[in-house]
C-alpha cells in the first residue's frame, strides 16, 4: 500500500504494529526470531493483530530467509500467504528486507556486492507481487543501519565482528547504499513507494570532561538519515571521520548528488536509547562507562517527545515511532507504551509532524538481554505471550485496543509512574550531566489513569512468608498496595480503599521446601473470596502441589485432587471454595519454594551443609521446587493480565530439587559429588497446559545468587551497554 496522504497526514495518531523479526548472525550461528517465536508457522497471528485495531504492520520479508541460496531458489510462499491475509484484513504492510542481518552467507555488510544483491532482491519482490498485491507500497529495506553497524563493526557483537572505525563505517555505508538501491528497484515497479527509514534515536549525555565525545556521538546518531538526505558533504561534522575510516569521497558524493530522503523518519526508541558517559568512578583508571542515561542523569534524559521534535525539525519530514517496547514486568510494559503514546501527543502539540506509534515486539522477543549473542532462551513477552498456545493476549493488548479505538486506557497500574520516572531508577549517584546542544525536555504527563490517588492492591497475610514476598515485589514494581496481616478488617478496607485486586496469601500455598504447611481453612477462604467478589475486585490466591498424590508423570490444571494428607485435602477444598465464591478468581498453584528471604528452608540448609563439606542425602531435597520471587512475579503478571482460573506455575523441566541443588553447588563452587544421587521415589511434578511461564533452573539460580542470600554473588557477565 502506498500509504496515501490522507491516511497519514493528520492527528489523531495512528497505531501501527510490528513483530520482532531480527535475523542476525554470530560466528556461524544464526538467530532467527521468526522461527523462535513461532510466527513463521502461524498465519493467524495476523488476525490477532488486526483484532487489536492495528491497520498498519511492519512486515519482514527477509532476504536471508527467503533467498538464502540465491534468487533463483527463492521461496515466496509464506510472503504470498502473509500479504494475501493482510489484504483481506485491510492491514497495510511496511515491508522490510534486512533486520539486523548481513544478507545470505554469500555476502556481508562489508561486501561491495551487498548493495547490488539487496537491490536485486527488492526488484524480485516488487515484480513478484506488484500485480497480486498492488497495495504494498511502504518499505524499510534495512532496519537501523547505524545500530547494526555499531553492533557488527564497532562492538564485535554480530557478524562480521569488527571492532574498529573502518569496519563500522563500511558496514554503515554499505547498508545505506543498499537502501538507495532497493528503493530505486521497487520504485521502478511502483513509483509511489514510500521509504519509512528506521533508526534507534537517543541522546548522549556526559560529565564535563567527556563533553567532546558526547558531542561526537550526538552527531553520529543522525548518520543514516543524513546520508539518505544527501547532507553528508564536505561541511558535515562526520565527513572527515568517514573519509578517515576509509570511505571514498565519491561514495559520499553519490549520496549528495542522488539523495533518497525518507518519506517518514522512523524513530525506534527504548528506555536505554539515551546514554550517559561517566568518568566519575576512580576504578575506571582514566576510562569511562557508557550507561543508561535514565539511571544516572538528574536533569534528563531528554525523553522521546523532545527527540521527536528534534528529528522533525532537523529534516522537515513526517516522523513516526516505529518501535516501542520494554522488556520488564507487566505493569511497566503498560506504563511504557502509555508514556510513548503521550510523548508522541506532546511532540505533536509542540509542532512535530508525528504520524504514528508502532507497538513493537507484538509476540515478544528472545535473548535481547544478551543482544542476541547467546541462545539462552530468555523470553520477554509482548502484547501476546507465545508461551501459551495459541499466543495469549497480555495486559498491553487491552491498552492497544483502547488506543486504536481512540480511548485513553484505564488500567489501575497506570495510576503510578514507571520505574524510569521514580527515584528507584538511579543505579548510581545521579549526575548533573551535559549534552550539547541541549534538548529541553517536553512536559509529558506521567499518570494516565483516571484517579487522583492510585487504587491499591490489597495484600492479605502480609506477615506470612508468601504475603511478605508479595509486598516486597509490589515495592520493587511500583504497585500501590495496602497490607493486612489478617482478614479481620477485610470488609472495612474493601469499602474504604476500593482496591482493584486482592492477593490472598492466607488461603494456602506450597510453603518452603521441606516444610509441611498447616491445614487450610476452606470455609474462611471461600468467605474472603465472596467478600472480594461483592466488592468487584480481582482476586489472586495460591495453591499447592500437595493436592496431588505422587506419580511418575506431571499433573496439569485439569486433573482432579488426589491427595490424602491434611494440607493437600484442605488446600483442594479451599481452591474449590474460592472458585465457587469468585468466578473470576486466579488460583496459582506451585511446588514448594526456595526463597532469598526469611528463615532458611531445607534447600538453603542443604547448601550450607555442602559449603561445610558435609554430604547431603537426596531425601533432604526430594520433590520439585520453585524460586519464590520468580513465581510471585509470574502470579502478579497474570493478575494484571486479567487471567482467572487455575494456573500451574512450575519451573521448566519440573524443577527437581535434587538437580537444582547440584546445579547450585556447581554455581557456588561447591562439591556437587556430596549430593547423594540415589534414584528418587515418585513425587509430584506440575506442568501447565495454559503456558509454561517460569524459566529454567539456571535462570532461577542466577536470580537466587544475585540476591542477598548469604552467598557471595558469582561474577556474572554484564549485560552489554546497549542492551534494550
XYZ file of C-alpha atoms in Angstrom, residues 60-653:
594
model
C 9.540 -8.614 7.285
C 10.357 -10.342 4.010
C 13.942 -11.064 4.983
C 16.491 -11.574 2.227
C 18.442 -14.320 4.008
C 15.222 -16.130 4.957
C 13.504 -16.016 1.553
C 16.546 -16.492 -0.684
C 19.419 -17.966 1.337
C 20.644 -19.882 -1.717
C 20.043 -17.211 -4.365
C 17.096 -15.589 -6.106
C 16.629 -18.493 -8.482
C 15.742 -20.652 -5.461
C 13.754 -18.038 -3.528
C 10.713 -19.274 -1.607
C 7.969 -16.638 -1.620
C 5.196 -18.926 -0.323
C 4.999 -17.545 3.234
C 5.303 -13.985 1.942
C 2.469 -14.524 -0.523
C 0.183 -16.061 2.096
C 1.027 -13.325 4.592
C 0.370 -10.456 2.182
C -2.857 -12.035 0.979
C -4.175 -12.414 4.533
C -3.183 -8.837 5.344
C -5.066 -7.645 2.244
C -8.172 -9.491 3.441
C -7.784 -7.935 6.897
C -7.205 -4.476 5.384
C -3.851 -4.235 7.118
C -1.272 -2.212 5.227
C 2.295 -3.613 5.253
C 5.580 -1.767 5.693
C 7.943 -4.315 4.140
C 11.466 -4.873 5.481
C 14.239 -6.836 3.736
C 17.133 -6.850 6.257
C 16.659 -6.615 10.029
C 19.987 -6.543 11.895
C 21.200 -9.142 9.421
C 24.048 -9.261 6.953
C 22.362 -10.938 4.000
C 22.788 -14.537 2.850
C 26.008 -16.390 3.670
C 27.458 -15.400 0.284
C 27.673 -11.729 1.284
C 28.164 -9.488 4.331
C 27.912 -5.892 5.479
C 31.455 -5.212 4.266
C 30.985 -6.884 0.884
C 30.923 -4.426 -2.088
C 28.295 -6.675 -3.679
C 25.861 -6.370 -0.739
C 24.046 -3.288 -2.066
C 23.548 -4.694 -5.574
C 22.389 -8.003 -4.119
C 19.814 -6.285 -1.917
C 18.596 -4.204 -4.853
C 18.174 -7.371 -6.925
C 16.179 -8.967 -4.101
C 13.973 -5.866 -3.804
C 13.395 -5.866 -7.564
C 12.432 -9.547 -7.499
C 9.982 -8.891 -4.650
C 8.376 -5.911 -6.360
C 7.969 -7.757 -9.638
C 6.608 -10.871 -7.932
C 3.903 -9.029 -6.010
C 3.150 -5.852 -7.971
C 0.152 -7.404 -9.713
C -1.206 -9.628 -6.913
C -0.625 -7.116 -4.124
C -0.648 -3.604 -5.574
C -1.375 -2.159 -2.137
C 2.177 -2.971 -0.971
C 3.846 0.406 -1.163
C 5.829 1.172 2.010
C 9.304 -0.196 2.661
C 12.078 -0.312 5.219
C 14.781 -2.059 3.162
C 17.261 -2.101 6.070
C 16.262 -1.628 9.698
C 18.537 0.529 11.897
C 21.677 0.603 9.699
C 23.648 2.685 12.209
C 22.785 0.427 15.138
C 23.618 -2.681 13.108
C 26.918 -1.147 12.002
C 27.827 -0.380 15.621
C 26.991 -3.862 16.851
C 28.604 -5.611 13.865
C 31.527 -3.339 13.041
C 32.418 -1.428 16.203
C 31.493 -3.598 19.199
C 32.073 -7.006 17.608
C 28.780 -8.497 18.800
C 27.462 -9.633 15.391
C 28.953 -10.788 12.115
C 31.459 -9.765 10.760
C 32.544 -8.956 14.350
C 34.549 -5.831 13.592
C 35.935 -3.658 16.354
C 37.205 -0.604 14.511
C 36.044 2.569 12.825
C 36.861 1.200 9.391
C 34.542 -1.810 9.700
C 31.833 0.310 11.298
C 31.921 2.921 8.530
C 31.979 0.341 5.747
C 29.047 -1.575 7.270
C 27.025 1.634 7.626
C 27.688 2.987 4.131
C 27.101 -0.430 2.561
C 23.665 -0.684 4.197
C 22.651 2.848 3.190
C 23.778 2.124 -0.370
C 21.572 -0.966 -0.177
C 18.603 1.177 0.889
C 19.093 3.549 -2.035
C 19.415 0.668 -4.498
C 16.435 -1.206 -3.074
C 14.171 1.852 -3.242
C 15.253 2.539 -6.812
C 14.369 -1.064 -7.659
C 10.889 -1.012 -6.109
C 10.129 2.463 -7.470
C 10.915 1.213 -10.962
C 7.848 -1.001 -10.463
C 5.853 1.272 -8.137
C 6.938 4.934 -8.425
C 4.723 5.844 -5.448
C 6.536 3.525 -2.996
C 7.335 5.115 0.362
C 10.568 4.819 2.320
C 9.987 4.503 6.062
C 13.543 4.626 7.366
C 14.051 3.447 10.932
C 16.889 4.103 13.345
C 17.344 3.957 17.095
C 17.330 7.557 18.298
C 18.528 8.781 21.666
C 20.838 11.439 23.014
C 24.212 11.045 24.659
C 24.902 12.858 27.930
C 28.196 13.089 29.784
C 30.254 14.595 32.531
C 32.040 17.848 31.609
C 35.299 16.019 30.926
C 33.658 13.885 28.235
C 31.632 16.617 26.549
C 33.580 16.390 23.262
C 32.980 12.667 22.997
C 29.272 13.131 23.755
C 29.091 15.785 21.040
C 30.645 13.324 18.590
C 28.068 10.654 19.417
C 25.245 13.178 19.148
C 26.377 13.951 15.593
C 26.936 10.307 14.680
C 23.372 9.282 15.660
C 21.954 11.115 12.620
C 24.178 9.474 10.002
C 21.617 7.090 8.490
C 19.114 9.844 7.737
C 21.783 12.436 6.906
C 23.331 10.139 4.284
C 19.939 9.391 2.717
C 19.047 13.085 2.657
C 22.331 13.973 0.932
C 23.578 16.065 3.857
C 26.964 14.450 4.382
C 29.028 16.824 2.260
C 32.466 18.286 2.974
C 30.986 20.622 5.586
C 29.283 17.867 7.572
C 30.817 17.168 11.015
C 31.173 13.450 10.182
C 32.725 13.832 6.708
C 36.343 13.711 7.836
C 35.631 10.817 10.174
C 34.066 8.738 7.395
C 36.840 9.526 4.955
C 39.418 8.792 7.623
C 37.778 5.407 8.162
C 38.270 4.543 4.504
C 35.041 5.652 2.826
C 35.824 7.034 -0.610
C 34.810 10.632 -1.251
C 32.988 9.563 -4.424
C 30.760 7.277 -2.328
C 29.735 10.169 -0.108
C 29.333 12.444 -3.127
C 26.936 9.889 -4.623
C 24.574 10.348 -1.662
C 24.769 14.142 -2.054
C 24.158 14.001 -5.808
C 21.386 11.408 -5.628
C 19.598 11.746 -2.287
C 16.913 9.265 -1.248
C 15.181 11.012 1.644
C 12.687 9.056 3.734
C 9.004 9.728 3.317
C 8.733 9.026 7.034
C 11.573 9.254 9.553
C 11.102 6.163 11.715
C 12.264 6.655 15.302
C 12.941 3.491 17.294
C 13.276 4.446 20.944
C 13.895 2.382 24.060
C 14.368 3.253 27.699
C 18.083 2.548 27.147
C 18.424 4.627 23.952
C 19.748 7.700 25.763
C 23.252 7.176 27.137
C 25.483 8.734 29.804
C 29.278 8.760 29.566
C 30.538 8.602 33.146
C 34.159 9.006 34.259
C 33.413 9.653 37.940
C 34.435 6.199 39.142
C 38.122 6.219 40.038
C 38.197 2.475 39.356
C 37.784 3.244 35.654
C 41.508 4.130 35.601
C 41.152 7.014 33.193
C 38.416 5.328 31.167
C 34.679 5.848 31.289
C 31.475 3.850 31.469
C 28.653 4.093 28.940
C 25.427 3.565 30.918
C 21.734 4.273 30.524
C 21.090 7.986 30.997
C 17.808 7.263 32.748
C 19.767 5.548 35.537
C 22.325 8.316 36.008
C 21.201 11.734 34.772
C 19.481 14.079 37.207
C 18.473 16.766 34.663
C 17.449 14.415 31.869
C 17.277 12.429 29.761
C 15.610 14.479 27.056
C 12.829 11.948 26.548
C 11.059 10.730 23.447
C 8.868 13.801 22.963
C 11.875 16.110 22.695
C 13.661 13.694 20.387
C 10.657 13.557 18.042
C 10.542 17.353 17.912
C 14.278 17.411 17.258
C 14.062 14.883 14.408
C 11.036 16.561 12.841
C 12.726 19.956 12.951
C 16.020 18.659 11.577
C 14.537 17.089 8.457
C 11.188 18.819 7.958
C 9.669 15.403 7.313
C 6.892 13.382 8.941
C 8.113 11.177 11.781
C 6.713 8.041 13.372
C 7.670 5.991 16.385
C 8.483 2.737 14.596
C 9.375 0.634 17.653
C 8.080 0.924 21.217
C 8.737 -1.968 23.595
C 10.005 -2.584 27.117
C 11.185 -5.933 28.412
C 10.052 -5.731 32.037
C 7.242 -6.662 34.378
C 3.740 -6.353 33.000
C 2.699 -3.094 34.620
C 5.913 -1.444 33.418
C 5.245 -2.611 29.864
C 1.806 -0.998 30.030
C 3.232 2.199 31.524
C 5.996 2.417 28.905
C 3.607 2.118 25.974
C 1.276 4.694 27.539
C 4.255 7.013 28.093
C 5.341 6.609 24.462
C 1.844 7.463 23.252
C 1.644 10.529 25.492
C 5.133 11.576 24.344
C 4.050 11.387 20.699
C 0.998 13.506 21.506
C 3.178 16.045 23.319
C 5.514 16.223 20.325
C 2.524 16.809 18.052
C 1.359 19.641 20.288
C 4.858 21.137 20.097
C 4.650 21.183 16.305
C 6.272 17.902 15.260
C 4.623 16.046 12.375
C 4.230 12.780 14.292
C 2.081 10.315 12.376
C 2.062 7.026 14.272
C 3.242 4.957 17.205
C 4.277 1.371 16.493
C 3.664 -1.278 19.130
C 6.767 -3.378 18.664
C 7.503 -6.935 19.624
C 3.833 -7.911 19.422
C 4.941 -11.500 20.048
C 7.735 -10.593 22.459
C 11.434 -11.179 21.897
C 14.067 -13.755 22.732
C 17.610 -13.242 24.073
C 17.756 -9.498 23.558
C 19.071 -9.289 27.116
C 22.368 -10.585 25.684
C 21.982 -8.631 22.422
C 21.364 -11.887 20.578
C 24.909 -13.050 21.184
C 23.799 -16.169 23.085
C 20.962 -18.619 22.529
C 19.758 -18.955 26.136
C 16.016 -18.870 25.526
C 15.392 -15.774 27.647
C 11.920 -14.654 26.576
C 10.335 -11.239 27.092
C 6.566 -11.311 26.449
C 4.997 -8.664 24.281
C 1.379 -7.817 23.571
C 0.977 -11.572 23.143
C 2.778 -14.297 25.090
C 3.875 -17.131 22.796
C 4.494 -19.492 25.714
C 0.773 -20.248 25.501
C -0.812 -21.976 22.529
C -2.334 -20.067 20.879
C -0.421 -16.923 21.892
C -2.154 -15.320 24.858
C -3.022 -11.594 24.964
C -1.381 -9.799 27.891
C -2.314 -6.546 29.623
C -0.757 -4.357 26.873
C -3.308 -5.858 24.444
C -6.090 -4.052 26.288
C -4.105 -0.823 26.123
C -3.622 -1.252 22.365
C -7.334 -1.859 21.800
C -8.206 1.291 23.720
C -5.700 3.470 21.860
C -6.744 2.073 18.481
C -10.355 2.946 19.316
C -9.399 6.497 20.306
C -9.835 5.939 24.044
C -7.266 6.522 26.742
C -6.645 3.315 28.724
C -7.762 2.946 32.302
C -5.829 0.024 33.797
C -5.216 0.670 37.517
C -1.437 0.163 37.172
C -1.316 3.330 35.063
C -2.122 5.399 38.138
C 1.538 5.054 39.186
C 4.596 6.151 37.168
C 7.032 3.757 35.513
C 10.393 2.978 37.089
C 12.107 5.419 34.705
C 10.142 8.199 36.430
C 10.766 7.052 40.009
C 13.843 7.656 42.197
C 14.483 3.898 42.173
C 15.797 4.323 38.621
C 19.172 5.597 39.795
C 21.772 2.846 39.786
C 24.497 5.332 40.851
C 24.583 8.814 42.368
C 22.792 11.000 39.826
C 24.856 13.446 37.818
C 24.081 16.947 36.592
C 25.026 15.863 33.090
C 25.868 17.847 29.979
C 24.530 17.372 26.476
C 25.166 19.982 23.833
C 23.207 21.251 22.075
C 20.801 20.853 24.953
C 17.377 19.413 24.158
C 14.833 20.835 26.552
C 12.603 18.019 27.829
C 8.951 18.471 26.980
C 6.354 18.029 29.660
C 4.702 14.633 29.279
C 2.048 13.533 31.810
C 3.233 10.533 33.788
C -0.177 9.465 35.082
C -2.746 8.382 32.521
C -5.353 6.757 34.729
C -8.476 8.444 35.953
C -7.793 8.515 39.717
C -6.120 11.156 41.828
C -4.665 8.505 44.082
C -3.679 5.063 42.806
C -6.156 2.343 43.625
C -4.189 -0.142 45.728
C -3.597 -3.822 45.575
C -4.712 -5.322 48.899
C -2.374 -7.998 50.304
C -3.838 -10.324 52.934
C -1.437 -12.296 55.129
C 1.402 -9.812 54.762
C 3.185 -11.228 57.831
C 3.392 -14.697 56.285
C 6.322 -15.633 54.030
C 4.143 -15.677 50.918
C 2.430 -12.378 51.720
C 5.762 -10.824 52.639
C 7.127 -11.823 49.222
C 4.148 -10.172 47.508
C 4.669 -6.967 49.498
C 8.399 -6.883 48.689
C 7.758 -7.265 44.985
C 4.971 -4.674 44.991
C 7.547 -2.216 46.312
C 10.039 -3.187 43.608
C 7.427 -2.948 40.861
C 5.898 0.337 41.971
C 2.493 -1.227 42.603
C 0.464 0.741 45.114
C -0.656 -1.623 47.865
C -2.157 -1.891 51.321
C -1.037 -4.752 53.546
C -3.148 -6.594 56.124
C -1.670 -9.338 58.319
C -5.130 -10.889 58.781
C -8.613 -10.688 57.301
C -10.211 -9.212 60.434
C -10.777 -5.790 58.835
C -11.288 -7.029 55.272
C -14.818 -5.688 54.774
C -13.884 -2.265 56.136
C -10.751 -1.990 53.986
C -12.569 -3.147 50.849
C -15.103 -0.362 51.387
C -12.552 2.315 52.326
C -9.650 1.627 49.953
C -11.610 0.251 46.971
C -8.699 -1.983 45.880
C -8.685 -3.055 42.246
C -7.444 -6.512 43.295
C -6.790 -8.611 46.384
C -3.921 -11.041 46.862
C -4.958 -13.568 49.489
C -1.827 -15.163 50.946
C -3.877 -16.612 53.806
C -5.568 -19.206 51.618
C -2.648 -21.599 51.388
C 0.298 -22.168 49.091
C 3.001 -24.775 48.965
C 5.225 -23.332 51.677
C 9.030 -23.503 51.981
C 10.814 -26.536 50.574
C 10.896 -29.375 53.090
C 8.246 -27.922 55.428
C 4.766 -29.380 55.907
C 2.284 -26.489 55.590
C -0.636 -26.416 58.012
C -4.162 -27.348 57.047
C -6.125 -24.666 55.208
C -9.467 -23.259 56.419
C -11.506 -23.748 53.233
C -14.654 -22.135 54.656
C -12.770 -18.957 55.608
C -11.076 -18.851 52.185
C -14.441 -19.060 50.449
C -15.866 -16.336 52.699
C -12.980 -13.965 51.855
C -13.403 -14.700 48.161
C -17.106 -13.872 48.377
C -16.354 -10.512 50.006
C -13.847 -9.674 47.264
C -16.335 -10.670 44.575
C -19.001 -8.468 46.182
C -16.504 -5.562 46.093
C -15.967 -6.242 42.355
C -12.236 -6.600 42.799
C -9.994 -9.163 41.133
C -8.623 -11.963 43.322
C -5.355 -13.886 43.371
C -4.875 -16.857 45.697
C -2.245 -19.595 45.884
C -2.464 -23.364 45.902
C -0.049 -26.233 46.446
C 1.135 -29.300 44.553
C 0.196 -31.177 47.735
C -3.338 -31.536 46.346
C -1.938 -34.376 44.201
C -0.558 -37.781 45.147
C 2.975 -38.613 43.876
C 3.200 -40.139 40.420
C 5.758 -40.529 37.638
C 4.123 -38.089 35.212
C 3.288 -34.392 35.668
C -0.069 -33.101 36.871
C -1.791 -30.405 34.793
C -4.557 -27.948 35.660
C -7.447 -30.167 34.549
C -6.548 -33.031 36.901
C -8.658 -33.502 39.982
C -7.152 -33.611 43.513
C -5.821 -36.991 44.673
C -4.113 -36.103 47.952
C -4.756 -37.810 51.282
C -2.583 -35.709 53.628
C -4.322 -32.939 55.633
C -2.693 -29.989 53.890
C -3.433 -31.357 50.432
C -7.059 -32.231 51.087
C -7.864 -28.937 52.818
C -5.996 -26.981 50.151
C -8.078 -28.674 47.447
C -11.242 -27.792 49.357
C -10.090 -24.175 49.659
C -9.370 -23.984 45.921
C -12.876 -25.184 45.193
C -14.450 -22.787 47.699
C -12.572 -19.782 46.282
C -13.536 -20.502 42.694
C -17.149 -21.145 43.668
C -17.366 -17.820 45.520
C -15.454 -15.686 42.982
C -15.941 -16.690 39.341
C -13.010 -14.556 38.205
C -10.507 -15.718 40.818
C -6.978 -16.569 39.700
C -5.528 -19.537 41.614
C -1.774 -20.038 41.140
C -0.542 -23.495 42.114
C 3.181 -24.056 42.707
C 5.645 -26.522 44.134
C 7.371 -25.728 47.469
C 9.633 -22.744 47.175
C 13.188 -21.624 47.730
C 13.341 -18.060 48.974
C 16.026 -15.412 49.478
C 14.087 -14.031 52.436
C 13.175 -15.166 55.930
C 14.232 -18.358 57.639
C 16.447 -20.818 55.823
C 14.479 -23.511 54.035
C 15.697 -27.068 53.525
C 17.391 -26.109 50.255
C 19.458 -23.418 51.962
C 20.355 -25.745 54.809
C 21.487 -28.369 52.312
C 23.611 -25.763 50.521
C 25.152 -24.742 53.838
C 25.990 -28.375 54.558
C 27.779 -28.681 51.218
C 29.715 -25.500 51.998
C 30.933 -27.183 55.186
C 31.991 -30.282 53.279
C 29.176 -32.451 54.636
C 27.263 -34.847 52.324
C 23.588 -34.272 51.659
C 21.213 -37.190 51.274
C 18.784 -36.973 48.368
C 15.923 -37.303 50.825
C 16.748 -33.854 52.136
C 15.782 -32.236 48.851
C 13.207 -34.533 47.246
C 10.346 -33.314 45.142
C 10.103 -30.219 42.965
C 10.713 -26.587 43.802
C 10.212 -23.065 42.508
C 12.101 -19.868 43.247
C 9.578 -17.806 45.222
C 10.267 -14.316 43.781
C 10.017 -15.640 40.225
C 6.732 -17.446 40.963
C 5.227 -14.351 42.615
C 6.335 -12.154 39.706
C 4.529 -14.503 37.320
C 1.426 -14.523 39.514
C 1.302 -10.720 39.601
C 1.762 -10.564 35.823
C -1.177 -12.935 35.355
C -3.292 -10.887 37.751
C -2.534 -7.684 35.819
C -3.322 -9.511 32.575
C -6.799 -10.244 33.930
C -6.355 -14.023 33.899
C -8.559 -16.272 36.004
C -8.987 -19.945 36.900
C -6.324 -22.433 37.924
C -2.779 -21.927 36.621
C 0.185 -24.170 37.354
C 3.417 -22.185 37.724
C 6.382 -24.548 37.657
C 9.992 -24.371 36.570
C 10.863 -25.655 33.123
C 11.827 -29.309 33.347
